[in-house]
Short mmCIF file of C-alpha atoms in Angstrom, two decimals:
data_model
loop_
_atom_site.label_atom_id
_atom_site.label_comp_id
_atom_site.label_asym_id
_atom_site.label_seq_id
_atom_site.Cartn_x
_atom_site.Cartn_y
_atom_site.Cartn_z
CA UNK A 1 4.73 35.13 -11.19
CA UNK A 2 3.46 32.26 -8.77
CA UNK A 3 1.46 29.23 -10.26
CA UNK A 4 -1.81 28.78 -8.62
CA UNK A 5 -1.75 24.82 -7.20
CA UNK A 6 -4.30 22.97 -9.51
CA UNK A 7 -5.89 20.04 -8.99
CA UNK A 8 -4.30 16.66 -9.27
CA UNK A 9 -5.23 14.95 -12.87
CA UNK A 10 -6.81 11.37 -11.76
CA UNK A 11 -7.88 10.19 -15.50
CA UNK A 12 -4.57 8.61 -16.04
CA UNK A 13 -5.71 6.19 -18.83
CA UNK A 14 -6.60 9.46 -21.11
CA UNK A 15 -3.35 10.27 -21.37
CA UNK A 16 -1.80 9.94 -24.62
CA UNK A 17 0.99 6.82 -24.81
CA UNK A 18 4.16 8.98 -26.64
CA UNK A 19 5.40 7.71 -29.52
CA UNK A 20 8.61 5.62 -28.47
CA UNK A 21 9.95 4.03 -32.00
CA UNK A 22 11.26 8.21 -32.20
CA UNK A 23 14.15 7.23 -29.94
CA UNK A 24 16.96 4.77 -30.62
CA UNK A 25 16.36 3.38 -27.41
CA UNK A 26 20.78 1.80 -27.98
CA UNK A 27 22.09 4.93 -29.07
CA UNK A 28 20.01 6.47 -26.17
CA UNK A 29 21.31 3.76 -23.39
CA UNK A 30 24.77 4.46 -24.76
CA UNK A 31 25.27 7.89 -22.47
CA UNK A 32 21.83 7.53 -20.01
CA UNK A 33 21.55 3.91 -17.53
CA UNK A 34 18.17 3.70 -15.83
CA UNK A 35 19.59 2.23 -12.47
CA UNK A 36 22.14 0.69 -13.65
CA UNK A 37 20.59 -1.22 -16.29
CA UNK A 38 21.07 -0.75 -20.25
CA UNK A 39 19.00 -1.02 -23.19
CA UNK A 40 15.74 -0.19 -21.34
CA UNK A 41 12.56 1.58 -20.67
CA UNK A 42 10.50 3.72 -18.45
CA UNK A 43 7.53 3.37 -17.49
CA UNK A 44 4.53 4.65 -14.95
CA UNK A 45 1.82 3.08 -13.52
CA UNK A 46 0.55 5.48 -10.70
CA UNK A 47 0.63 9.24 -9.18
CA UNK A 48 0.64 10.04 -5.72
CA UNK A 49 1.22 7.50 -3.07
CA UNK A 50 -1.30 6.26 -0.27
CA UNK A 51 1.26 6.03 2.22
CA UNK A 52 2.64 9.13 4.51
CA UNK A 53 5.97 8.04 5.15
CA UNK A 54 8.29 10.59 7.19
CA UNK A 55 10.94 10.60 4.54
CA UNK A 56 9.33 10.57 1.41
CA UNK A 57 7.65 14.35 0.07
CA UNK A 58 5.61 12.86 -2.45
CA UNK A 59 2.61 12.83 -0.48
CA UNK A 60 3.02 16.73 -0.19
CA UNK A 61 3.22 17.37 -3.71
CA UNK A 62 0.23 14.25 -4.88
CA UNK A 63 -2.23 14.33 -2.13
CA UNK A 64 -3.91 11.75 -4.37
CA UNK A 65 -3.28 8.30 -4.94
CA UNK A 66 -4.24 7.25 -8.94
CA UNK A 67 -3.68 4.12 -11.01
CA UNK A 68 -3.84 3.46 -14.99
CA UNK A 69 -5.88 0.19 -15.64
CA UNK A 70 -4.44 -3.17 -15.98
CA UNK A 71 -5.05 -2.89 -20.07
CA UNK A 72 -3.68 0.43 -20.48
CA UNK A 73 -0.61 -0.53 -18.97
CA UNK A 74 -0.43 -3.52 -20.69
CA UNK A 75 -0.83 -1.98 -23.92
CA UNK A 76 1.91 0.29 -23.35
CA UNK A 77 4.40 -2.60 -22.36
CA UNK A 78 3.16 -4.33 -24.91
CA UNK A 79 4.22 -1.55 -27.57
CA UNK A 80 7.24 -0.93 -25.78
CA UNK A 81 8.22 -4.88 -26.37
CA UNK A 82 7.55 -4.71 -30.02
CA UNK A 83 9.93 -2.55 -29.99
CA UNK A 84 12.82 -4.66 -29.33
CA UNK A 85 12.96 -3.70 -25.49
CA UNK A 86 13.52 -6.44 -23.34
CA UNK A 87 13.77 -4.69 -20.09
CA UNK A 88 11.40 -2.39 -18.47
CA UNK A 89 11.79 -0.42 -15.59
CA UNK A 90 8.68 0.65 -13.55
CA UNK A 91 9.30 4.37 -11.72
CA UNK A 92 6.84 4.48 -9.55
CA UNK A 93 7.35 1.96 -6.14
CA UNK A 94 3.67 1.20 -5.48
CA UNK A 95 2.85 -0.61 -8.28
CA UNK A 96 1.75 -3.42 -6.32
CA UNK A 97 -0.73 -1.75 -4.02
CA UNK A 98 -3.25 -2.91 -5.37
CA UNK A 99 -2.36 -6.74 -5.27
CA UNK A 100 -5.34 -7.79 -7.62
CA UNK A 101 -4.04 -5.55 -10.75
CA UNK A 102 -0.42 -6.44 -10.18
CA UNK A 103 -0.89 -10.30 -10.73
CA UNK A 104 -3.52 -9.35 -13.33
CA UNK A 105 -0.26 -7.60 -15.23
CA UNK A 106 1.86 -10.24 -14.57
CA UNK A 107 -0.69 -13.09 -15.56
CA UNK A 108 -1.42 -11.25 -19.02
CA UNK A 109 2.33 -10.87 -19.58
CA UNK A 110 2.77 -14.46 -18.85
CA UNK A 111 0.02 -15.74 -21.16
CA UNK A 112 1.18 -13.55 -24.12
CA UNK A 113 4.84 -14.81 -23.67
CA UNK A 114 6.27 -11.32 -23.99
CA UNK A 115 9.54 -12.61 -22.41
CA UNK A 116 10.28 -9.57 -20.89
CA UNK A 117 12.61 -8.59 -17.93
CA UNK A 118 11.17 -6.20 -15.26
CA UNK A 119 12.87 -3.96 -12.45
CA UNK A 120 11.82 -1.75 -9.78
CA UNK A 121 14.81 0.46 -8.80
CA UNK A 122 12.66 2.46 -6.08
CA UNK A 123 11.81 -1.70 -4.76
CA UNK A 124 8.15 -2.86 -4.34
CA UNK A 125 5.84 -2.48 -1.25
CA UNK A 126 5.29 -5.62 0.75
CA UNK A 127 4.42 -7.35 4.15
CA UNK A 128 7.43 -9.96 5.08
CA UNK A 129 4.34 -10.98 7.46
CA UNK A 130 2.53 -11.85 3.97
CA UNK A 131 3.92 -15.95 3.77
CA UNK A 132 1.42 -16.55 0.90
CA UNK A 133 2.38 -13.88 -1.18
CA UNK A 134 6.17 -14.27 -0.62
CA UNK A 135 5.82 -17.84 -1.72
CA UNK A 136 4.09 -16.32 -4.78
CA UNK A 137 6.09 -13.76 -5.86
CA UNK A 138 9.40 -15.64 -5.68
CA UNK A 139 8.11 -18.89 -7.24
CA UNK A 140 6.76 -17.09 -9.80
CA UNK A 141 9.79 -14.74 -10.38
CA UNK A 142 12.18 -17.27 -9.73
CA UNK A 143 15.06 -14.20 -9.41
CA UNK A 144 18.46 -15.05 -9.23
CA UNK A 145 19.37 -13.27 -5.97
CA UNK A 146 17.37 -11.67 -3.49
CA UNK A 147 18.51 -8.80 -1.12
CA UNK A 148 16.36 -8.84 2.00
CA UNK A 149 16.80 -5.42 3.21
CA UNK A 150 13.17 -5.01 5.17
CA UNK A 151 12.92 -5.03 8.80
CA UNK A 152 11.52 -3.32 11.70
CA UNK A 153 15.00 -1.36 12.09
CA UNK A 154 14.59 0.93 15.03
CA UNK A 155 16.12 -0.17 18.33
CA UNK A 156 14.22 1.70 20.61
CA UNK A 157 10.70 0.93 18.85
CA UNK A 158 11.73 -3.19 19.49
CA UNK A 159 11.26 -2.72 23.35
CA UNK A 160 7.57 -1.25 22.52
CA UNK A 161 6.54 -3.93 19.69
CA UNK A 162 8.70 -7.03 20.59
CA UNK A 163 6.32 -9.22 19.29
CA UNK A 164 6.08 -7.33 15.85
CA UNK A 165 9.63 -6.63 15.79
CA UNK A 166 11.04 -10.00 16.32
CA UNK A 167 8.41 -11.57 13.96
CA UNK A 168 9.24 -9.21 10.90
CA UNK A 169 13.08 -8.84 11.79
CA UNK A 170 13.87 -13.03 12.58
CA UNK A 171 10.68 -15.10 11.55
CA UNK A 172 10.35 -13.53 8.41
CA UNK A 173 13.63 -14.33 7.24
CA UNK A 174 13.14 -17.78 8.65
CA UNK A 175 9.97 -18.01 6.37
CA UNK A 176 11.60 -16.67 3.88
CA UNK A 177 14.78 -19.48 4.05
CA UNK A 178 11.37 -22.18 4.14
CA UNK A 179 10.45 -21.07 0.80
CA UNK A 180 14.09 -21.18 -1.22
CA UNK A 181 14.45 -24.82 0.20
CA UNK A 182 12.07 -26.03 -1.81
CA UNK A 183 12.20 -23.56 -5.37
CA UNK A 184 13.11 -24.99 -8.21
CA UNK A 185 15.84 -23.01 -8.67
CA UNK A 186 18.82 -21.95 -6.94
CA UNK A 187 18.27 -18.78 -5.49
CA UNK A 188 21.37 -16.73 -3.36
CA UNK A 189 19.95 -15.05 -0.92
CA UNK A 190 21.44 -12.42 1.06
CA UNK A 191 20.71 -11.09 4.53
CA UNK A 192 21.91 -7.92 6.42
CA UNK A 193 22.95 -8.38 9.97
CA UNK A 194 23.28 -5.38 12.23
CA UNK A 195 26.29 -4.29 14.73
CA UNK A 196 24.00 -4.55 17.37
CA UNK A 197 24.11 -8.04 17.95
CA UNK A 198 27.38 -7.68 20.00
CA UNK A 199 24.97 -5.74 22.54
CA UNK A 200 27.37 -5.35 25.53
CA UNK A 201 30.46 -5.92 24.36
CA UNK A 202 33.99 -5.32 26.07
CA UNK A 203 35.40 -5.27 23.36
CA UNK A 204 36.59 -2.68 21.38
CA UNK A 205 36.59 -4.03 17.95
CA UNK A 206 34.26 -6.64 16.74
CA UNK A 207 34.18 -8.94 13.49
CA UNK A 208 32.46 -12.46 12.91
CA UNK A 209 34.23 -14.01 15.66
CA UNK A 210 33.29 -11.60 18.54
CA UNK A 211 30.57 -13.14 21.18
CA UNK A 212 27.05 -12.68 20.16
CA UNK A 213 25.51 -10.63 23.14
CA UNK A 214 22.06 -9.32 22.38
CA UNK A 215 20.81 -6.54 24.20
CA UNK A 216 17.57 -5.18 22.96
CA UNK A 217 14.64 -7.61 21.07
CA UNK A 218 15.71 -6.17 17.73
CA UNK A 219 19.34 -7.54 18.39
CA UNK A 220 17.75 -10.86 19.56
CA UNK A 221 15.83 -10.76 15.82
CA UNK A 222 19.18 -9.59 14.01
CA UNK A 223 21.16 -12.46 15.62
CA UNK A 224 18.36 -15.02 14.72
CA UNK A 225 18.31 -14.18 11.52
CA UNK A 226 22.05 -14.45 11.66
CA UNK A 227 22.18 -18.64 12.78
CA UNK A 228 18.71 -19.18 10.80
CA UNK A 229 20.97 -18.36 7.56
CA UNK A 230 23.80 -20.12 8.98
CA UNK A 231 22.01 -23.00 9.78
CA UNK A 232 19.50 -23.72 6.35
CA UNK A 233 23.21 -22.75 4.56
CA UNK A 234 24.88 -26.06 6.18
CA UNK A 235 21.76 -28.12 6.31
CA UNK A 236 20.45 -27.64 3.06
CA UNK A 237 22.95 -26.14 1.00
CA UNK A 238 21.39 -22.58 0.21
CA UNK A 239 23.58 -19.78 -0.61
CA UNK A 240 22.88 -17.29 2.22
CA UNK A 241 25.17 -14.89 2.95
CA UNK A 242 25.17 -11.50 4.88
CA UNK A 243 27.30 -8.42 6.02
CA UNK A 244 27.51 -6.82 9.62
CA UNK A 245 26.72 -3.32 9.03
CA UNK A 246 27.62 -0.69 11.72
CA UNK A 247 26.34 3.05 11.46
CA UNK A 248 24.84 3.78 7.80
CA UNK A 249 22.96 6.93 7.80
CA UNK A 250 21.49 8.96 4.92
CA UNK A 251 20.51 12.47 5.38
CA UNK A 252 16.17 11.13 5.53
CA UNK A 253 17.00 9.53 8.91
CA UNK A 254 14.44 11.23 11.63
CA UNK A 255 15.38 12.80 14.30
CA UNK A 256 14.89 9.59 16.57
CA UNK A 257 18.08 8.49 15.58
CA UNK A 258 21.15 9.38 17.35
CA UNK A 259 23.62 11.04 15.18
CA UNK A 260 20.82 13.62 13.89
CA UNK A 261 20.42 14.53 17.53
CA UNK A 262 23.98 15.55 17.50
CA UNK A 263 23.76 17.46 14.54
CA UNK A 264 21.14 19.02 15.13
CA UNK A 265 22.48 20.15 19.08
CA UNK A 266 25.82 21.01 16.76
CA UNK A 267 24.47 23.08 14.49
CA UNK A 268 22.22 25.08 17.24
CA UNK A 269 25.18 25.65 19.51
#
């Protein structure tokens, strides 16, 4: 038997909100961790995704993009938290789309004191381009660390957009560095640094001594972003700290990249 394809439900806030007090949410947390965090829970804002990225299927499966309102999300947090539950997790990584109903949330939560911790384990969309609404988020967050892991990470596209490329991989972290010099709190910030920086190397093995020798425009962005945390670390004493990566690849890279070219010419011989 096949199952015809229906049509995608869009009337999100008619759904019925389960009843949660029928789970020990402690006893529950005791054998299932929703990424990596205990004593929480789940819960959905959205269906279906707007964007068409190459490595994601959920814009094969959701054609549609749908929201619940700001209320009856709020409503549901808000029953979660009398609960007991100080931490919830939000599945869906587009909660912030649409900008207006995310600080809408976030201003209701704030006014009713809920006192609630919030994570996104898929991460959040978001422009490093955006200065006004990087200022906002982390000043109003005020997170302990931050993990900048967003760049424009393809070599070959850097020659095409250098402008683009060297503005989201170096000037945004510089931007970024602007705003944790003045927070109120001490944030650690930390900020990936890629191989490439060494460019045209002799040498054979590398480490944080080896001659910075940039070779392509997203090199020149890695190893600004590189002194920029060096530099606002000794001049203004924020904790910055990174890591050199060399080749990390997950089985969604496209078939740009070089190591699925080799597979793929391996597998067809």
């Amino acid at each position: 038997h096949v199952t015809k394809t229906r049509a995608q439900f869009n009337r999100l806030d008619s759904l019925p909100v389960y009843d949660r007090s029928l789970v020990n949410y402690k006893k529950y947390n005791n054998r299932i961790v929703h990424a990596g965090v205990k004593y929480s829970m789940a819960i959905q804002a959205t269906r279906g995704c707007p964007y068409r990225c190459f490595y994601c299927d959920v814009y094969k499966t959701t054609l549609h993009h749908f929201r619940r309102s700001v209320d009856s999300v709020f409503e549901e947090v808000k029953m979660i938290a009398d609960l007991g539950v100080k931490r919830i997790e939000f599945i869906d990584d587009i909660f912030n789309v649409k900008k207006k109903d995310f600080v809408d949330f976030f201003n209701r939560v704030k006014k009713e004191n809920l006192n609630l911790s919030f994570f996104f384990p898929t991460a959040l969309k978001g422009d490093l381009l955006d200065t006004v609404s990087l200022h906002n988020i982390i000043n109003q967050i005020l997170p302990d660390e931050i993990y900048n892991y967003a760049d424009q990470d393809h070599v070959g596209w850097s020659y095409q957009i250098p402008t683009y490329s060297m503005s989201t991989t170096a000037l945004s972290v510089i931007n970024i560095l602007e705003i944790l010099k003045y927070t109120k709190k001490k944030i650690k910030y930390f900020q990936p640094i890629s191989s490439n920086i060494f460019g045209l190397t002799k040498n054979k093995k590398q480490n944080e001594k080896t001659l910075i020798n940039p070779n392509s425009i997203y090199a020149i962005g890695k190893a600004t972003a590189l002194m920029a945390c060096k530099m606002y670390s000794k001049n203004y004493g924020i904790f910055a700290c990174g890591a050199i990566f060399f080749n990390h690849e997950s089985p969604r890279r496209s078939e740009e990249y070089v190591t699925k070219k080799i597979v793929k010419q391996s597998v067809e011989i």
